[in-house]
């Protein structure tokens, strides 16, 4: 345990750059201000979403109060945060467990696999707390204050917050260990692993949709019958995930013995999962890791035909484009977070379409049949496509992904203009495919006429070009070039988060305002297109002159 | 030709001076060895020469092109081998070389001949279609060296180029440096291996704590020596002050 804790401390330090921040701050006090500024930007960009969530929880709380079922808001928070960890955590866990550069060193030290895994689990757990707090804290506070809860409630809440991510994280970690062990075969393990993990994610999403669907179809009647007991609704929501019910009941009944029993149930279940995880880790971790870094090497002379093809000459811009393209597609973490994500949104919509009851879809189709329906629906389709573009971190992590290799970009004779243009074109090639998939999927579901469908795609593509430029501006401002795990360059890079929220905001507002203020579709579409294209041009100029300055200033 | 005039570079807001008022002139057709203990400022100097770092003051020009004022023209003059060959693990060897040929604007027919002959010379022809990730340290070093020669640059800058190379490749590289200089081109390289510097270089520069403490030929350095002191001993004396 001592070794695990020592290892955990060092890993936490290097993951969050605590020592390096302290060092920089001691040399330059501006670093502290920069950090505070960054946090403020983050809070501001997250606040609309957080505020919306708080309002939703508050109104649910009040709504459920009349049935005496207000405790369900806590269950909702627990289930939501657990689901997020389950669906989004797999790649984070895999890359932290297996792909950090410290692994080669750690494996040579006299440590048991479970000790290395334990420390790494701790690091992942800490970062999950950050997401969890945003989701679990609002219902706990709203319920606690609303009910005038006692001291025990807040103590149980604190314990609950610390333990809630443990079970989902154990589940995802065990899946990761098994996937990595099973796929650690042959020379194409990178490919097997990517496919294996995608299958798991799709399966988890499928199960999630299925449960949701069954719960909804279980009949409003059935649910409302149960609403009249305080934990009736909790039982319905948490039937698929009992620990969520236990911790909710522990909090709701914190003033009685029943609360304590429920808390103990929850703690015991978490402990069982931890033990299972440790057992599996000890048994399979090393087997899954060994040889992870090695890749297929044919060591076969290249054919003349292929040699000629591979050595065809390209412009500098296209050389950068293809470098970006190859690296993004070949690093599994980059591929999943940047390329795969473009099929995620359409997939989710299709899933909803095929799993939802027919009458809901009919309602949607009816909306379109209403006056101005097609126009508004087209704007919504464009909005969804734009959101997939904003959520794509390819541009906003473009320099960060170069990491330690950024020095190459500094010494090659390619101007910042050409390098950035290569990156813009690469991001656009990818994101416009995402726009196309998203707008056509949504268009198909709500049966949008082709001309409107094409228009919404064009609007989203025009907005995407500016989104890419803004994303690159953000990454140019603070590129994250020091990382030991590719996950840090994309998934844990604040640039991606800032870009996502900011880039979802301005096009969203433009679409909303246009839909509200302009009733003529032709005029509305034209205005949006002109507006976005003008922004594309202005931002292009701003970005290029900024890149000229930043490429000179950034010293890797 | 490389001209370094009064170049300084410091870190931590001037608290740590990495390079202090350095001036050097490296002529065409010359192999220049750059020596110094760890942390003396060798790599910082090289990084400023290649445009990776900005000098706080002074100027650097490669074949008359100023690296700050006319960076693209200056960079077109050079081939650079960094001290760490960890580059683009997820590209294949051939893709990396073609990327370098593209950015240095090497015409297709010339690049094909050059890539093939360099791959053959460094025994990499059979691995060029594999990912760089699958290469050993020495193989990575070799592919980077080939990438730096692809444009047959007038100025060749190498930072610790012999580290990790097997004896045959090290021999090949040294021969290539000589050939390069014989064609009237400039070779600037840093190394810790004193014997190599002694045998290979026309002139050497010794840097210590950011300052140039000696610049001249091997014969000139021997004049400093009292009696028949070895090059190693003279170097240690110069850098222990």
mmCIF file of C-alpha atoms in Angstrom, chain A residues 11-208:
data_model
loop_
_atom_site.group_PDB
_atom_site.id
_atom_site.type_symbol
_atom_site.label_atom_id
_atom_site.label_comp_id
_atom_site.label_asym_id
_atom_site.label_seq_id
_atom_site.Cartn_x
_atom_site.Cartn_y
_atom_site.Cartn_z
ATOM 1 C CA UNK A 11 1.748 10.213 -10.967
ATOM 2 C CA UNK A 12 -0.749 12.790 -9.759
ATOM 3 C CA UNK A 13 2.004 15.384 -9.661
ATOM 4 C CA UNK A 14 3.129 14.663 -13.204
ATOM 5 C CA UNK A 15 -0.402 14.321 -14.582
ATOM 6 C CA UNK A 16 -1.471 17.716 -13.322
ATOM 7 C CA UNK A 17 1.986 19.293 -13.549
ATOM 8 C CA UNK A 18 1.803 20.393 -9.907
ATOM 9 C CA UNK A 19 5.568 20.661 -9.317
ATOM 10 C CA UNK A 20 6.163 22.219 -12.701
ATOM 11 C CA UNK A 21 3.427 24.791 -12.025
ATOM 12 C CA UNK A 22 4.919 25.608 -8.606
ATOM 13 C CA UNK A 23 8.348 25.984 -10.195
ATOM 14 C CA UNK A 24 7.067 28.242 -12.969
ATOM 15 C CA UNK A 25 4.987 30.259 -10.510
ATOM 16 C CA UNK A 26 8.004 30.792 -8.251
ATOM 17 C CA UNK A 27 10.014 32.093 -11.213
ATOM 18 C CA UNK A 28 7.239 34.129 -12.754
ATOM 19 C CA UNK A 29 4.198 35.341 -10.829
ATOM 20 C CA UNK A 30 2.308 35.915 -14.067
ATOM 21 C CA UNK A 31 1.851 32.136 -14.252
ATOM 22 C CA UNK A 32 -0.549 32.286 -11.289
ATOM 23 C CA UNK A 33 -2.576 35.024 -12.971
ATOM 24 C CA UNK A 34 -2.582 33.046 -16.208
ATOM 25 C CA UNK A 35 -3.892 30.003 -14.350
ATOM 26 C CA UNK A 36 -6.645 31.993 -12.639
ATOM 27 C CA UNK A 37 -7.578 33.606 -15.975
ATOM 28 C CA UNK A 38 -7.793 30.219 -17.619
ATOM 29 C CA UNK A 39 -10.012 28.843 -14.873
ATOM 30 C CA UNK A 40 -12.273 31.887 -15.221
ATOM 31 C CA UNK A 41 -12.567 31.341 -18.985
ATOM 32 C CA UNK A 42 -13.397 27.715 -18.337
ATOM 33 C CA UNK A 43 -16.035 28.533 -15.732
ATOM 34 C CA UNK A 44 -17.579 31.171 -17.991
ATOM 35 C CA UNK A 45 -17.684 28.822 -20.975
ATOM 36 C CA UNK A 46 -19.152 26.019 -18.879
ATOM 37 C CA UNK A 47 -21.593 28.193 -16.968
ATOM 38 C CA UNK A 48 -24.486 28.262 -19.477
ATOM 39 C CA UNK A 49 -24.571 24.472 -19.459
ATOM 40 C CA UNK A 50 -24.144 24.225 -15.693
ATOM 41 C CA UNK A 51 -26.790 26.860 -15.100
ATOM 42 C CA UNK A 52 -29.203 25.010 -17.362
ATOM 43 C CA UNK A 53 -28.525 21.835 -15.432
ATOM 44 C CA UNK A 54 -29.082 23.509 -12.050
ATOM 45 C CA UNK A 55 -32.370 25.014 -13.250
ATOM 46 C CA UNK A 56 -33.442 21.595 -14.541
ATOM 47 C CA UNK A 57 -32.598 19.877 -11.232
ATOM 48 C CA UNK A 58 -34.308 22.602 -9.239
ATOM 49 C CA UNK A 59 -37.512 22.380 -11.264
ATOM 50 C CA UNK A 60 -37.457 18.575 -11.167
ATOM 51 C CA UNK A 61 -37.040 18.778 -7.416
ATOM 52 C CA UNK A 62 -40.049 21.070 -7.084
ATOM 53 C CA UNK A 63 -42.093 19.042 -9.537
ATOM 54 C CA UNK A 64 -41.385 15.785 -7.745
ATOM 55 C CA UNK A 65 -42.028 17.369 -4.352
ATOM 56 C CA UNK A 66 -45.779 17.218 -4.882
ATOM 57 C CA UNK A 67 -45.509 13.417 -5.119
ATOM 58 C CA UNK A 68 -43.020 13.279 -2.249
ATOM 59 C CA UNK A 69 -40.499 11.773 -4.665
ATOM 60 C CA UNK A 70 -38.024 14.646 -4.728
ATOM 61 C CA UNK A 71 -35.213 12.336 -3.588
ATOM 62 C CA UNK A 72 -35.082 11.026 -7.152
ATOM 63 C CA UNK A 73 -33.008 14.047 -8.196
ATOM 64 C CA UNK A 74 -30.073 12.557 -6.272
ATOM 65 C CA UNK A 75 -30.469 9.225 -8.055
ATOM 66 C CA UNK A 76 -30.594 11.120 -11.325
ATOM 67 C CA UNK A 77 -27.237 12.776 -10.563
ATOM 68 C CA UNK A 78 -25.641 9.480 -9.534
ATOM 69 C CA UNK A 79 -26.929 7.606 -12.578
ATOM 70 C CA UNK A 80 -25.939 10.428 -14.925
ATOM 71 C CA UNK A 81 -22.365 10.713 -13.644
ATOM 72 C CA UNK A 82 -21.926 6.928 -13.577
ATOM 73 C CA UNK A 83 -23.188 6.679 -17.150
ATOM 74 C CA UNK A 84 -20.800 9.380 -18.302
ATOM 75 C CA UNK A 85 -17.864 7.558 -16.733
ATOM 76 C CA UNK A 86 -18.972 4.295 -18.339
ATOM 77 C CA UNK A 87 -19.335 5.703 -21.840
ATOM 78 C CA UNK A 88 -16.519 8.231 -21.938
ATOM 79 C CA UNK A 89 -14.048 6.595 -19.578
ATOM 80 C CA UNK A 90 -12.856 3.559 -21.517
ATOM 81 C CA UNK A 91 -10.229 5.279 -23.645
ATOM 82 C CA UNK A 92 -9.040 7.399 -20.788
ATOM 83 C CA UNK A 93 -8.532 4.287 -18.692
ATOM 84 C CA UNK A 94 -6.809 2.370 -21.494
ATOM 85 C CA UNK A 95 -4.427 5.198 -22.318
ATOM 86 C CA UNK A 96 -3.593 5.896 -18.671
ATOM 87 C CA UNK A 97 -3.092 2.228 -17.852
ATOM 88 C CA UNK A 98 -1.185 1.190 -20.952
ATOM 89 C CA UNK A 99 0.028 4.053 -23.133
ATOM 90 C CA UNK A 100 1.775 6.500 -20.818
ATOM 91 C CA UNK A 101 5.482 6.840 -21.431
ATOM 92 C CA UNK A 102 6.281 5.960 -17.808
ATOM 93 C CA UNK A 103 5.142 2.359 -18.299
ATOM 94 C CA UNK A 104 8.421 1.144 -19.763
ATOM 95 C CA UNK A 105 10.178 2.407 -16.672
ATOM 96 C CA UNK A 106 7.570 1.260 -14.149
ATOM 97 C CA UNK A 107 7.492 -2.279 -15.439
ATOM 98 C CA UNK A 108 11.202 -2.667 -14.588
ATOM 99 C CA UNK A 109 10.712 -1.576 -10.955
ATOM 100 C CA UNK A 110 10.032 -4.105 -8.196
ATOM 101 C CA UNK A 111 6.297 -3.380 -8.161
ATOM 102 C CA UNK A 112 3.351 -5.736 -8.392
ATOM 103 C CA UNK A 113 0.954 -5.131 -11.310
ATOM 104 C CA UNK A 114 -1.790 -4.315 -8.807
ATOM 105 C CA UNK A 115 0.375 -1.588 -7.260
ATOM 106 C CA UNK A 116 0.976 0.127 -10.601
ATOM 107 C CA UNK A 117 -2.688 -0.281 -11.508
ATOM 108 C CA UNK A 118 -3.826 0.946 -8.095
ATOM 109 C CA UNK A 119 -1.855 4.175 -8.454
ATOM 110 C CA UNK A 120 -3.080 4.710 -12.017
ATOM 111 C CA UNK A 121 -6.653 3.983 -10.925
ATOM 112 C CA UNK A 122 -6.228 6.698 -8.293
ATOM 113 C CA UNK A 123 -5.134 9.230 -10.906
ATOM 114 C CA UNK A 124 -8.128 8.457 -13.122
ATOM 115 C CA UNK A 125 -10.414 8.597 -10.078
ATOM 116 C CA UNK A 126 -9.204 12.102 -9.191
ATOM 117 C CA UNK A 127 -9.955 13.411 -12.669
ATOM 118 C CA UNK A 128 -13.365 11.740 -12.634
ATOM 119 C CA UNK A 129 -14.144 13.682 -9.433
ATOM 120 C CA UNK A 130 -13.934 16.897 -11.421
ATOM 121 C CA UNK A 131 -16.663 15.793 -13.859
ATOM 122 C CA UNK A 132 -18.648 14.131 -11.102
ATOM 123 C CA UNK A 133 -18.763 17.246 -8.922
ATOM 124 C CA UNK A 134 -20.503 19.256 -11.637
ATOM 125 C CA UNK A 135 -23.188 16.601 -11.963
ATOM 126 C CA UNK A 136 -23.700 15.271 -8.453
ATOM 127 C CA UNK A 137 -23.208 18.382 -6.372
ATOM 128 C CA UNK A 138 -26.196 20.425 -7.658
ATOM 129 C CA UNK A 139 -28.851 17.766 -6.767
ATOM 130 C CA UNK A 140 -27.186 17.032 -3.416
ATOM 131 C CA UNK A 141 -27.121 20.714 -2.477
ATOM 132 C CA UNK A 142 -30.613 21.459 -3.811
ATOM 133 C CA UNK A 143 -32.092 18.490 -1.975
ATOM 134 C CA UNK A 144 -30.054 19.078 1.197
ATOM 135 C CA UNK A 145 -31.044 22.721 1.502
ATOM 136 C CA UNK A 146 -34.617 22.106 0.370
ATOM 137 C CA UNK A 147 -35.178 19.431 2.995
ATOM 138 C CA UNK A 148 -33.172 21.197 5.717
ATOM 139 C CA UNK A 149 -30.991 18.093 6.000
ATOM 140 C CA UNK A 150 -28.981 17.336 9.114
ATOM 141 C CA UNK A 151 -25.254 16.856 9.669
ATOM 142 C CA UNK A 152 -25.405 13.144 8.858
ATOM 143 C CA UNK A 153 -26.804 13.937 5.405
ATOM 144 C CA UNK A 154 -23.803 16.108 4.557
ATOM 145 C CA UNK A 155 -21.347 13.543 5.961
ATOM 146 C CA UNK A 156 -22.977 10.769 3.924
ATOM 147 C CA UNK A 157 -22.962 13.106 0.918
ATOM 148 C CA UNK A 158 -19.219 13.646 1.237
ATOM 149 C CA UNK A 159 -18.588 9.907 1.499
ATOM 150 C CA UNK A 160 -20.942 9.333 -1.407
ATOM 151 C CA UNK A 161 -19.180 11.866 -3.645
ATOM 152 C CA UNK A 162 -15.841 10.192 -2.959
ATOM 153 C CA UNK A 163 -17.151 6.699 -3.655
ATOM 154 C CA UNK A 164 -19.690 7.214 -6.468
ATOM 155 C CA UNK A 165 -17.177 6.962 -9.363
ATOM 156 C CA UNK A 166 -15.539 3.810 -7.929
ATOM 157 C CA UNK A 167 -17.983 1.203 -9.273
ATOM 158 C CA UNK A 168 -18.340 2.561 -12.823
ATOM 159 C CA UNK A 169 -14.598 3.094 -12.975
ATOM 160 C CA UNK A 170 -13.966 -0.468 -11.776
ATOM 161 C CA UNK A 171 -16.339 -1.817 -14.429
ATOM 162 C CA UNK A 172 -14.679 0.177 -17.191
ATOM 163 C CA UNK A 173 -11.190 -0.712 -15.909
ATOM 164 C CA UNK A 174 -12.002 -4.411 -15.853
ATOM 165 C CA UNK A 175 -13.344 -4.176 -19.396
ATOM 166 C CA UNK A 176 -10.156 -2.332 -20.401
ATOM 167 C CA UNK A 177 -7.909 -4.973 -18.839
ATOM 168 C CA UNK A 178 -9.775 -7.784 -20.575
ATOM 169 C CA UNK A 179 -9.907 -5.981 -23.955
ATOM 170 C CA UNK A 180 -6.180 -5.210 -23.781
ATOM 171 C CA UNK A 181 -5.264 -8.760 -22.801
ATOM 172 C CA UNK A 182 -7.448 -10.384 -25.431
ATOM 173 C CA UNK A 183 -6.310 -8.046 -28.204
ATOM 174 C CA UNK A 184 -2.614 -8.282 -27.333
ATOM 175 C CA UNK A 185 -2.065 -10.703 -30.170
ATOM 176 C CA UNK A 186 -0.332 -10.573 -33.492
ATOM 177 C CA UNK A 187 1.173 -7.559 -35.089
ATOM 178 C CA UNK A 188 -1.919 -5.496 -35.732
ATOM 179 C CA UNK A 189 -2.757 -5.002 -32.076
ATOM 180 C CA UNK A 190 -3.346 -1.262 -32.471
ATOM 181 C CA UNK A 191 -6.114 -2.019 -34.940
ATOM 182 C CA UNK A 192 -7.651 -4.811 -32.841
ATOM 183 C CA UNK A 193 -7.627 -2.566 -29.808
ATOM 184 C CA UNK A 194 -9.316 0.301 -31.575
ATOM 185 C CA UNK A 195 -11.982 -2.009 -32.944
ATOM 186 C CA UNK A 196 -12.387 -3.829 -29.610
ATOM 187 C CA UNK A 197 -12.860 -0.597 -27.730
ATOM 188 C CA UNK A 198 -15.305 0.769 -30.285
ATOM 189 C CA UNK A 199 -17.400 -2.382 -29.991
ATOM 190 C CA UNK A 200 -17.472 -1.953 -26.201
ATOM 191 C CA UNK A 201 -18.479 1.707 -26.473
ATOM 192 C CA UNK A 202 -21.233 0.968 -28.976
ATOM 193 C CA UNK A 203 -22.441 -1.893 -26.785
ATOM 194 C CA UNK A 204 -22.515 0.338 -23.691
ATOM 195 C CA UNK A 205 -24.378 3.039 -25.576
ATOM 196 C CA UNK A 206 -26.798 0.467 -26.925
ATOM 197 C CA UNK A 207 -27.488 -0.913 -23.457
ATOM 198 C CA UNK A 208 -27.951 2.623 -22.165
#
